[in-house]
mmCIF file of C-alpha atoms in Angstrom:
data_model
loop_
_atom_site.group_PDB
_atom_site.id
_atom_site.type_symbol
_atom_site.label_atom_id
_atom_site.label_comp_id
_atom_site.label_asym_id
_atom_site.label_seq_id
_atom_site.Cartn_x
_atom_site.Cartn_y
_atom_site.Cartn_z
ATOM 1 C CA GLY E 26 18.393 6.318 14.154
ATOM 2 C CA GLU E 27 17.824 3.427 11.848
ATOM 3 C CA ASN E 28 18.872 3.438 8.152
ATOM 4 C CA VAL E 29 18.191 0.978 5.529
ATOM 5 C CA GLU E 30 20.244 0.337 2.473
ATOM 6 C CA GLN E 31 19.180 -1.748 -0.203
ATOM 7 C CA HIS E 32 20.826 -3.099 -3.263
ATOM 8 C CA PRO E 33 20.931 -3.213 -6.114
ATOM 9 C CA SER E 34 18.551 -0.464 -7.392
ATOM 10 C CA THR E 35 17.644 -2.333 -10.633
ATOM 11 C CA LEU E 36 18.046 -6.409 -11.266
ATOM 12 C CA SER E 37 17.234 -8.045 -14.295
ATOM 13 C CA VAL E 38 17.461 -11.589 -14.524
ATOM 14 C CA GLN E 39 16.688 -14.524 -16.791
ATOM 15 C CA GLU E 40 13.101 -16.252 -16.209
ATOM 16 C CA GLY E 41 13.895 -19.340 -14.417
ATOM 17 C CA ASP E 42 17.107 -17.883 -12.946
ATOM 18 C CA SER E 43 17.561 -16.860 -9.231
ATOM 19 C CA ALA E 44 17.404 -13.196 -7.878
ATOM 20 C CA VAL E 45 18.953 -11.828 -4.914
ATOM 21 C CA ILE E 46 18.477 -8.769 -3.264
ATOM 22 C CA LYS E 47 20.432 -7.580 -0.343
ATOM 23 C CA CYS E 48 19.371 -4.878 2.744
ATOM 24 C CA THR E 49 21.751 -3.783 5.520
ATOM 25 C CA TYR E 50 20.720 -1.918 8.766
ATOM 26 C CA SER E 51 22.338 0.204 11.187
ATOM 27 C CA ASP E 52 20.360 -0.343 14.416
ATOM 28 C CA SER E 53 21.267 -3.411 16.199
ATOM 29 C CA ALA E 54 18.083 -3.132 18.260
ATOM 30 C CA SER E 55 15.993 -3.794 15.011
ATOM 31 C CA ASN E 56 14.302 -7.209 15.539
ATOM 32 C CA TYR E 57 11.875 -7.342 12.737
ATOM 33 C CA PHE E 58 12.552 -7.427 9.051
ATOM 34 C CA PRO E 59 9.709 -7.576 6.132
ATOM 35 C CA TRP E 60 9.966 -7.667 2.546
ATOM 36 C CA TYR E 61 7.212 -6.114 0.286
ATOM 37 C CA LYS E 62 6.329 -6.281 -3.236
ATOM 38 C CA GLN E 63 5.005 -3.597 -4.916
ATOM 39 C CA GLU E 64 3.237 -3.722 -8.483
ATOM 40 C CA LEU E 65 2.662 -0.565 -10.640
ATOM 41 C CA GLY E 66 0.082 1.740 -9.352
ATOM 42 C CA LYS E 67 -0.824 -0.656 -6.575
ATOM 43 C CA GLY E 68 0.166 -0.774 -2.569
ATOM 44 C CA PRO E 69 2.769 -2.949 -1.246
ATOM 45 C CA GLN E 70 2.164 -6.277 -0.418
ATOM 46 C CA LEU E 71 3.778 -8.359 2.222
ATOM 47 C CA ILE E 72 5.719 -11.591 0.807
ATOM 48 C CA ILE E 73 7.674 -12.474 3.587
ATOM 49 C CA ASP E 74 9.266 -11.454 6.914
ATOM 50 C CA ILE E 75 11.711 -12.486 9.621
ATOM 51 C CA ARG E 76 12.431 -11.989 13.032
ATOM 52 C CA SER E 77 15.751 -11.510 14.638
ATOM 53 C CA ASN E 78 15.454 -15.063 16.675
ATOM 54 C CA VAL E 79 15.593 -17.006 13.259
ATOM 55 C CA GLY E 80 18.252 -17.095 10.665
ATOM 56 C CA GLU E 81 16.318 -18.083 7.538
ATOM 57 C CA LYS E 82 12.655 -18.664 6.648
ATOM 58 C CA LYS E 83 11.520 -20.069 3.240
ATOM 59 C CA ASP E 84 8.133 -19.868 1.586
ATOM 60 C CA GLN E 85 7.690 -22.024 -1.485
ATOM 61 C CA ARG E 86 10.462 -19.960 -4.032
ATOM 62 C CA ILE E 87 11.004 -17.278 -1.854
ATOM 63 C CA ALA E 88 13.453 -17.240 1.149
ATOM 64 C CA VAL E 89 15.125 -14.462 3.506
ATOM 65 C CA THR E 90 18.213 -15.010 5.156
ATOM 66 C CA LEU E 91 19.188 -12.739 8.281
ATOM 67 C CA ASN E 92 22.882 -12.181 9.376
ATOM 68 C CA LYS E 93 22.595 -10.205 12.835
ATOM 69 C CA THR E 94 26.267 -9.923 13.572
ATOM 70 C CA ALA E 95 26.717 -8.333 9.949
ATOM 71 C CA LYS E 96 23.317 -6.500 10.114
ATOM 72 C CA HIS E 97 22.279 -7.540 6.897
ATOM 73 C CA PHE E 98 19.338 -9.663 5.320
ATOM 74 C CA SER E 99 18.559 -10.733 1.994
ATOM 75 C CA LEU E 100 15.601 -11.884 -0.173
ATOM 76 C CA HIS E 101 16.121 -14.852 -2.386
ATOM 77 C CA ILE E 102 13.824 -15.729 -5.367
ATOM 78 C CA THR E 103 14.460 -18.896 -7.260
ATOM 79 C CA GLU E 104 12.826 -20.186 -10.540
ATOM 80 C CA THR E 105 11.915 -16.584 -11.443
ATOM 81 C CA GLN E 106 8.642 -15.888 -13.273
ATOM 82 C CA PRO E 107 7.191 -13.242 -15.482
ATOM 83 C CA GLU E 108 4.756 -12.275 -12.550
ATOM 84 C CA ASP E 109 7.684 -11.657 -10.294
ATOM 85 C CA SER E 110 8.419 -8.406 -12.227
ATOM 86 C CA ALA E 111 7.898 -5.438 -9.529
ATOM 87 C CA VAL E 112 9.399 -3.267 -7.253
ATOM 88 C CA TYR E 113 10.687 -4.856 -4.096
ATOM 89 C CA PHE E 114 11.255 -2.936 -0.749
ATOM 90 C CA CYS E 115 13.062 -4.339 2.387
ATOM 91 C CA ALA E 116 12.209 -2.648 5.924
ATOM 92 C CA ALA E 117 13.599 -3.054 9.487
ATOM 93 C CA SER E 118 11.856 -2.159 12.706
ATOM 94 C CA ASN E 119 12.319 -2.139 16.095
ATOM 95 C CA ASN E 120 9.727 -0.075 17.614
ATOM 96 C CA TYR E 121 6.680 -0.698 15.317
ATOM 97 C CA GLN E 122 7.446 1.836 12.630
ATOM 98 C CA LEU E 123 9.093 0.606 9.416
ATOM 99 C CA ILE E 124 12.373 2.105 8.188
ATOM 100 C CA TRP E 125 12.207 1.461 4.427
ATOM 101 C CA GLY E 126 15.144 0.630 1.855
ATOM 102 C CA ALA E 127 15.199 2.638 -1.354
ATOM 103 C CA GLY E 128 13.644 -0.324 -3.503
ATOM 104 C CA THR E 129 14.908 -2.796 -6.093
ATOM 105 C CA LYS E 130 13.108 -3.109 -9.356
ATOM 106 C CA LEU E 131 13.231 -6.385 -10.448
ATOM 107 C CA ILE E 132 12.948 -7.196 -14.314
ATOM 108 C CA ILE E 133 12.390 -10.865 -15.558
ATOM 109 C CA LYS E 134 13.683 -11.614 -19.064
ATOM 110 C CA PRO E 135 11.629 -13.903 -21.057
ATOM 111 C CA GLY L 158 -7.508 -12.145 6.076
ATOM 112 C CA ALA L 159 -5.733 -8.954 6.842
ATOM 113 C CA VAL L 160 -7.199 -6.808 3.893
ATOM 114 C CA VAL L 161 -6.921 -3.186 3.920
ATOM 115 C CA SER L 162 -9.095 -1.071 1.612
ATOM 116 C CA GLN L 163 -8.656 2.427 0.293
ATOM 117 C CA HIS L 164 -11.276 4.950 -1.255
ATOM 118 C CA PRO L 165 -11.207 6.636 -3.566
ATOM 119 C CA SER L 166 -8.399 4.690 -5.768
ATOM 120 C CA ARG L 167 -7.774 8.016 -8.062
ATOM 121 C CA VAL L 168 -9.225 11.439 -7.639
ATOM 122 C CA ILE L 169 -8.777 14.458 -9.352
ATOM 123 C CA CYS L 170 -9.638 18.180 -7.609
ATOM 124 C CA LYS L 171 -9.159 21.677 -8.349
ATOM 125 C CA SER L 172 -6.697 23.505 -6.644
ATOM 126 C CA GLY L 173 -7.843 24.846 -3.122
ATOM 127 C CA THR L 174 -10.363 22.435 -2.437
ATOM 128 C CA SER L 175 -10.017 19.621 0.161
ATOM 129 C CA VAL L 176 -10.048 15.772 -0.590
ATOM 130 C CA LYS L 177 -10.890 13.053 2.032
ATOM 131 C CA ILE L 178 -9.228 9.387 1.953
ATOM 132 C CA GLU L 179 -10.834 6.571 3.783
ATOM 133 C CA CYS L 180 -8.510 3.595 4.929
ATOM 134 C CA ARG L 181 -10.247 0.548 6.168
ATOM 135 C CA SER L 182 -9.263 -2.546 7.939
ATOM 136 C CA LEU L 183 -11.770 -5.123 6.303
ATOM 137 C CA ASP L 184 -11.485 -8.049 8.748
ATOM 138 C CA PHE L 185 -9.384 -7.056 11.905
ATOM 139 C CA GLN L 186 -9.325 -4.405 14.120
ATOM 140 C CA ALA L 187 -6.582 -1.831 13.861
ATOM 141 C CA THR L 188 -5.904 0.487 16.738
ATOM 142 C CA THR L 189 -2.899 1.759 14.768
ATOM 143 C CA MET L 190 -2.755 2.680 11.304
ATOM 144 C CA PHE L 191 -0.100 4.483 9.294
ATOM 145 C CA TRP L 192 -0.316 7.086 6.358
ATOM 146 C CA TYR L 193 2.468 7.137 3.709
ATOM 147 C CA ARG L 194 3.119 9.151 0.592
ATOM 148 C CA GLN L 195 4.809 7.644 -2.424
ATOM 149 C CA PHE L 196 6.743 9.831 -5.306
ATOM 150 C CA PRO L 197 7.111 8.283 -8.501
ATOM 151 C CA LYS L 198 9.986 5.589 -8.581
ATOM 152 C CA LYS L 199 10.860 6.544 -5.010
ATOM 153 C CA SER L 200 10.293 4.601 -1.367
ATOM 154 C CA LEU L 201 7.537 5.213 0.878
ATOM 155 C CA MET L 202 7.535 8.153 3.112
ATOM 156 C CA LEU L 203 5.713 8.018 6.537
ATOM 157 C CA MET L 204 3.687 10.853 7.143
ATOM 158 C CA ALA L 205 1.948 10.320 10.385
ATOM 159 C CA THR L 206 0.820 7.548 12.852
ATOM 160 C CA SER L 207 -2.726 7.296 13.228
ATOM 161 C CA ASN L 208 -4.197 5.889 16.519
ATOM 162 C CA GLU L 209 -7.573 5.177 17.451
ATOM 163 C CA GLY L 210 -9.373 7.551 19.672
ATOM 164 C CA SER L 211 -6.424 9.864 20.114
ATOM 165 C CA LYS L 212 -4.351 12.456 17.954
ATOM 166 C CA ALA L 213 -2.353 11.356 15.304
ATOM 167 C CA THR L 214 1.704 11.536 15.270
ATOM 168 C CA TYR L 215 3.138 13.442 12.591
ATOM 169 C CA GLU L 216 6.566 12.999 11.266
ATOM 170 C CA GLN L 217 8.904 15.946 10.851
ATOM 171 C CA GLY L 218 8.164 18.333 8.280
ATOM 172 C CA VAL L 219 4.424 17.264 7.846
ATOM 173 C CA GLU L 220 1.863 19.960 8.195
ATOM 174 C CA LYS L 221 -0.703 18.477 10.680
ATOM 175 C CA ASP L 222 -3.236 21.226 9.770
ATOM 176 C CA LYS L 223 -2.654 20.444 6.176
ATOM 177 C CA PHE L 224 -3.133 16.661 6.353
ATOM 178 C CA LEU L 225 -5.879 16.089 8.837
ATOM 179 C CA ILE L 226 -6.047 12.700 10.344
ATOM 180 C CA ASN L 227 -8.914 11.152 11.877
ATOM 181 C CA HIS L 228 -9.189 7.691 13.519
ATOM 182 C CA ALA L 229 -12.651 7.539 14.951
ATOM 183 C CA SER L 230 -13.201 3.684 15.042
ATOM 184 C CA LEU L 231 -10.659 0.561 15.114
ATOM 185 C CA THR L 232 -11.461 -0.020 11.683
ATOM 186 C CA LEU L 233 -11.460 3.127 9.674
ATOM 187 C CA SER L 234 -8.879 5.997 9.456
ATOM 188 C CA THR L 235 -9.186 8.811 7.166
ATOM 189 C CA LEU L 236 -6.686 11.397 5.782
ATOM 190 C CA THR L 237 -7.897 15.006 4.630
ATOM 191 C CA VAL L 238 -5.768 17.058 2.525
ATOM 192 C CA THR L 239 -7.088 20.456 3.051
ATOM 193 C CA SER L 240 -6.685 23.221 0.498
ATOM 194 C CA ALA L 241 -4.910 21.110 -2.042
ATOM 195 C CA HIS L 242 -2.184 22.386 -4.265
ATOM 196 C CA PRO L 243 -0.510 20.720 -7.166
ATOM 197 C CA GLU L 244 2.444 19.657 -5.110
ATOM 198 C CA ASP L 245 0.352 17.806 -3.144
ATOM 199 C CA SER L 246 -0.614 15.502 -6.212
ATOM 200 C CA SER L 247 1.152 12.116 -5.030
ATOM 201 C CA PHE L 248 0.132 8.288 -4.162
ATOM 202 C CA TYR L 249 -1.096 8.352 -0.794
ATOM 203 C CA ILE L 250 -0.984 4.761 0.754
ATOM 204 C CA CYS L 251 -2.344 3.423 4.457
ATOM 205 C CA SER L 252 -1.404 0.666 6.293
ATOM 206 C CA ALA L 253 -2.707 -0.959 9.598
ATOM 207 C CA ARG L 254 -1.395 -3.460 12.149
ATOM 208 C CA ASP L 255 -3.758 -6.317 13.267
ATOM 209 C CA ASP L 256 -4.415 -5.709 16.954
ATOM 210 C CA ASN L 257 -5.134 -9.298 17.720
ATOM 211 C CA SER L 258 -1.945 -10.762 16.072
ATOM 212 C CA GLY L 259 0.029 -11.700 19.077
ATOM 213 C CA ILE L 260 3.647 -11.588 18.368
ATOM 214 C CA HIS L 261 3.121 -10.552 14.862
ATOM 215 C CA GLN L 262 1.799 -7.248 15.874
ATOM 216 C CA GLU L 263 4.240 -5.252 14.027
ATOM 217 C CA THR L 264 3.264 -6.619 10.853
ATOM 218 C CA GLN L 265 1.860 -4.016 8.513
ATOM 219 C CA TYR L 266 -0.885 -4.663 5.781
ATOM 220 C CA PHE L 267 -1.172 -1.941 3.142
ATOM 221 C CA GLY L 268 -4.304 -0.739 1.044
ATOM 222 C CA PRO L 269 -4.142 -0.201 -2.394
ATOM 223 C CA GLY L 270 -3.406 3.288 -2.680
ATOM 224 C CA THR L 271 -5.061 6.403 -3.754
ATOM 225 C CA ARG L 272 -3.705 8.408 -6.731
ATOM 226 C CA LEU L 273 -4.310 12.401 -6.055
ATOM 227 C CA LEU L 274 -4.022 14.786 -9.014
ATOM 228 C CA VAL L 275 -4.509 18.447 -8.097
ATOM 229 C CA LEU L 276 -4.974 20.747 -10.920
#
């Protein structure tokens, strides 16, 4: 079955700098890769997603890249702000069921 | 759009009682909803897939008689934790897929979660 690994588990960056979170997946049939942001005590919120027919997608300060050959995808956040502090989860899917990464706690230092 | 609500947001109950959690898609129809459980500082663990008008599909290790799921309409799924015990204390989160989202149908929209504490 599919397995998703996410790194790092914790990431601390200075406000204004960029943050990059990486995920790898094992099932080459996976074709949908969402990223979710979860704040403390709340449900996950979809922030961006990408499908296997696209290599990169951008939405303002957030971008996701996908390398199908290497089976990895990354989340890039530029010009980080205090409100970006949260736990970020990647996931992969090929049959409508999401397989989740372990999460990355992003800390934005003022 | 694509808003999912959960009720209650938090509940405290005595051991041995049953607790019902509701998950509603507010502005879209959802034939399929998912129920997750999340332990502190951990990832989401899928418990079951809820399908409108049919029996839920439970993940391995999840007791279907313990966690009853009913998906009686296209906008409502309920999870009932029966005879709750302290080890059932957790954060329960539901998600829903929009039936009318076409090629984006695999996208899951999450509710705000329900914090259950069993004393």
